[in-house]
Amino acid sequence: TPVWFVQDGESLYITTVANSGKVKRIRNNERVKITACKMDGKVTGTWMEAQAHEVTDLEFVTKVNQLFDKKYGLMKKLFDKQRIKKGVIDTILEIRLID
């Protein structure tokens, strides 16, 4: 599934719907595979093993949201406004490659 992401150090962060299938699965099994892709999901990179978990530290969530605002700008603000209207609750996932 294509997602917006930001990078901070060695970690990637994504936002997604808190009760989505991917979040439920990651809560049960942190192992994931990631790759680069186009907006339509067409794979453009090599699949890599990684570990993901939900970020719950409120201070860090604020930092990650600032990184998203900086990277995606107006597009993110418009996207957020729509999601708030619909009552969508998001969460942030941290993803780190497995050595």
Tab-separated table of C-alpha atoms in Angstrom:
chain	number	residue	atom	x	y	z
A	1	THR	CA	0.000	0.000	0.000
A	2	PRO	CA	1.558	3.345	-0.988
A	3	VAL	CA	1.906	5.710	1.981
A	4	TRP	CA	3.287	9.150	2.712
A	5	PHE	CA	6.451	8.956	4.782
A	6	VAL	CA	9.151	11.050	6.392
A	7	GLN	CA	12.615	10.031	7.476
A	8	ASP	CA	14.321	10.965	10.737
A	9	GLY	CA	17.720	9.365	11.207
A	10	GLU	CA	17.492	5.671	10.385
A	11	SER	CA	13.718	5.506	10.876
A	12	LEU	CA	10.865	6.037	8.454
A	13	TYR	CA	7.518	7.254	9.772
A	14	ILE	CA	4.132	6.849	8.155
A	15	THR	CA	0.668	7.981	9.137
A	16	THR	CA	-2.281	5.710	8.588
A	17	VAL	CA	-5.765	5.077	9.910
A	18	ALA	CA	-5.440	3.821	13.492
A	19	ASN	CA	-7.870	0.913	13.033
A	20	SER	CA	-6.612	-0.132	9.579
A	21	GLY	CA	-5.696	-3.700	8.763
A	22	LYS	CA	-2.006	-2.878	8.514
A	23	VAL	CA	-1.951	-1.392	12.025
A	24	LYS	CA	-3.819	-4.356	13.502
A	25	ARG	CA	-1.374	-6.750	11.823
A	26	ILE	CA	1.686	-4.787	13.014
A	27	ARG	CA	0.371	-4.806	16.584
A	28	ASN	CA	0.449	-8.635	16.362
A	29	ASN	CA	3.638	-9.018	14.284
A	30	GLU	CA	6.134	-6.163	13.862
A	31	ARG	CA	7.919	-7.733	10.859
A	32	VAL	CA	7.165	-5.947	7.576
A	33	LYS	CA	8.585	-5.694	4.068
A	34	ILE	CA	9.026	-2.275	2.479
A	35	THR	CA	10.020	-0.971	-0.940
A	36	ALA	CA	9.863	2.186	-2.990
A	37	CYS	CA	6.853	2.551	-5.276
A	38	LYS	CA	4.965	5.002	-7.433
A	39	MET	CA	1.730	6.645	-6.298
A	40	ASP	CA	-0.258	3.860	-7.970
A	41	GLY	CA	1.628	1.195	-5.999
A	42	LYS	CA	3.862	0.025	-8.863
A	43	VAL	CA	7.059	-1.226	-7.215
A	44	THR	CA	10.232	0.643	-8.209
A	45	GLY	CA	12.694	-0.639	-5.604
A	46	THR	CA	13.994	-3.718	-3.854
A	47	TRP	CA	11.959	-5.319	-1.067
A	48	MET	CA	13.625	-4.992	2.345
A	49	GLU	CA	12.893	-6.620	5.706
A	50	ALA	CA	11.967	-4.151	8.438
A	51	GLN	CA	10.323	-3.868	11.819
A	52	ALA	CA	7.407	-1.518	12.544
A	53	HIS	CA	5.669	-0.337	15.672
A	54	GLU	CA	3.130	2.282	16.653
A	55	VAL	CA	4.494	5.553	18.067
A	56	THR	CA	2.694	6.541	21.264
A	57	ASP	CA	5.032	9.188	22.772
A	58	LEU	CA	2.982	12.382	22.327
A	59	GLU	CA	6.035	14.648	22.171
A	60	PHE	CA	7.568	12.519	19.433
A	61	VAL	CA	4.253	12.357	17.545
A	62	THR	CA	4.315	16.172	17.466
A	63	LYS	CA	7.861	16.136	16.032
A	64	VAL	CA	6.919	13.621	13.339
A	65	ASN	CA	3.822	15.656	12.402
A	66	GLN	CA	6.066	18.711	11.972
A	67	LEU	CA	8.271	16.694	9.609
A	68	PHE	CA	5.175	15.730	7.586
A	69	ASP	CA	4.025	19.373	7.481
A	70	LYS	CA	7.445	20.449	6.207
A	71	LYS	CA	7.635	17.720	3.540
A	72	TYR	CA	4.045	17.767	2.239
A	73	GLY	CA	2.998	21.367	3.029
A	74	LEU	CA	-0.369	22.540	1.746
A	75	MET	CA	-1.270	19.104	0.392
A	76	LYS	CA	-1.034	17.639	3.911
A	77	LYS	CA	-3.098	20.451	5.421
A	78	LEU	CA	-5.879	19.861	2.886
A	79	PHE	CA	-5.681	16.105	3.396
A	80	ASP	CA	-5.824	16.518	7.210
A	81	LYS	CA	-8.822	18.848	6.993
A	82	GLN	CA	-10.775	16.252	4.990
A	83	ARG	CA	-9.872	13.466	7.399
A	84	ILE	CA	-10.886	15.518	10.445
A	85	LYS	CA	-14.278	16.246	8.838
A	86	LYS	CA	-14.780	12.506	8.333
A	87	GLY	CA	-13.741	11.717	11.906
A	88	VAL	CA	-10.734	9.650	10.823
A	89	ILE	CA	-8.270	8.905	13.611
A	90	ASP	CA	-4.681	8.408	12.491
A	91	THR	CA	-1.654	6.863	14.122
A	92	ILE	CA	2.042	7.004	13.338
A	93	LEU	CA	4.150	3.949	12.633
A	94	GLU	CA	7.931	3.861	12.962
A	95	ILE	CA	9.727	1.554	10.534
A	96	ARG	CA	13.366	0.490	10.858
A	97	LEU	CA	15.307	-1.827	8.573
A	98	ILE	CA	16.421	-5.136	10.055
A	99	ASP	CA	20.208	-5.515	9.915
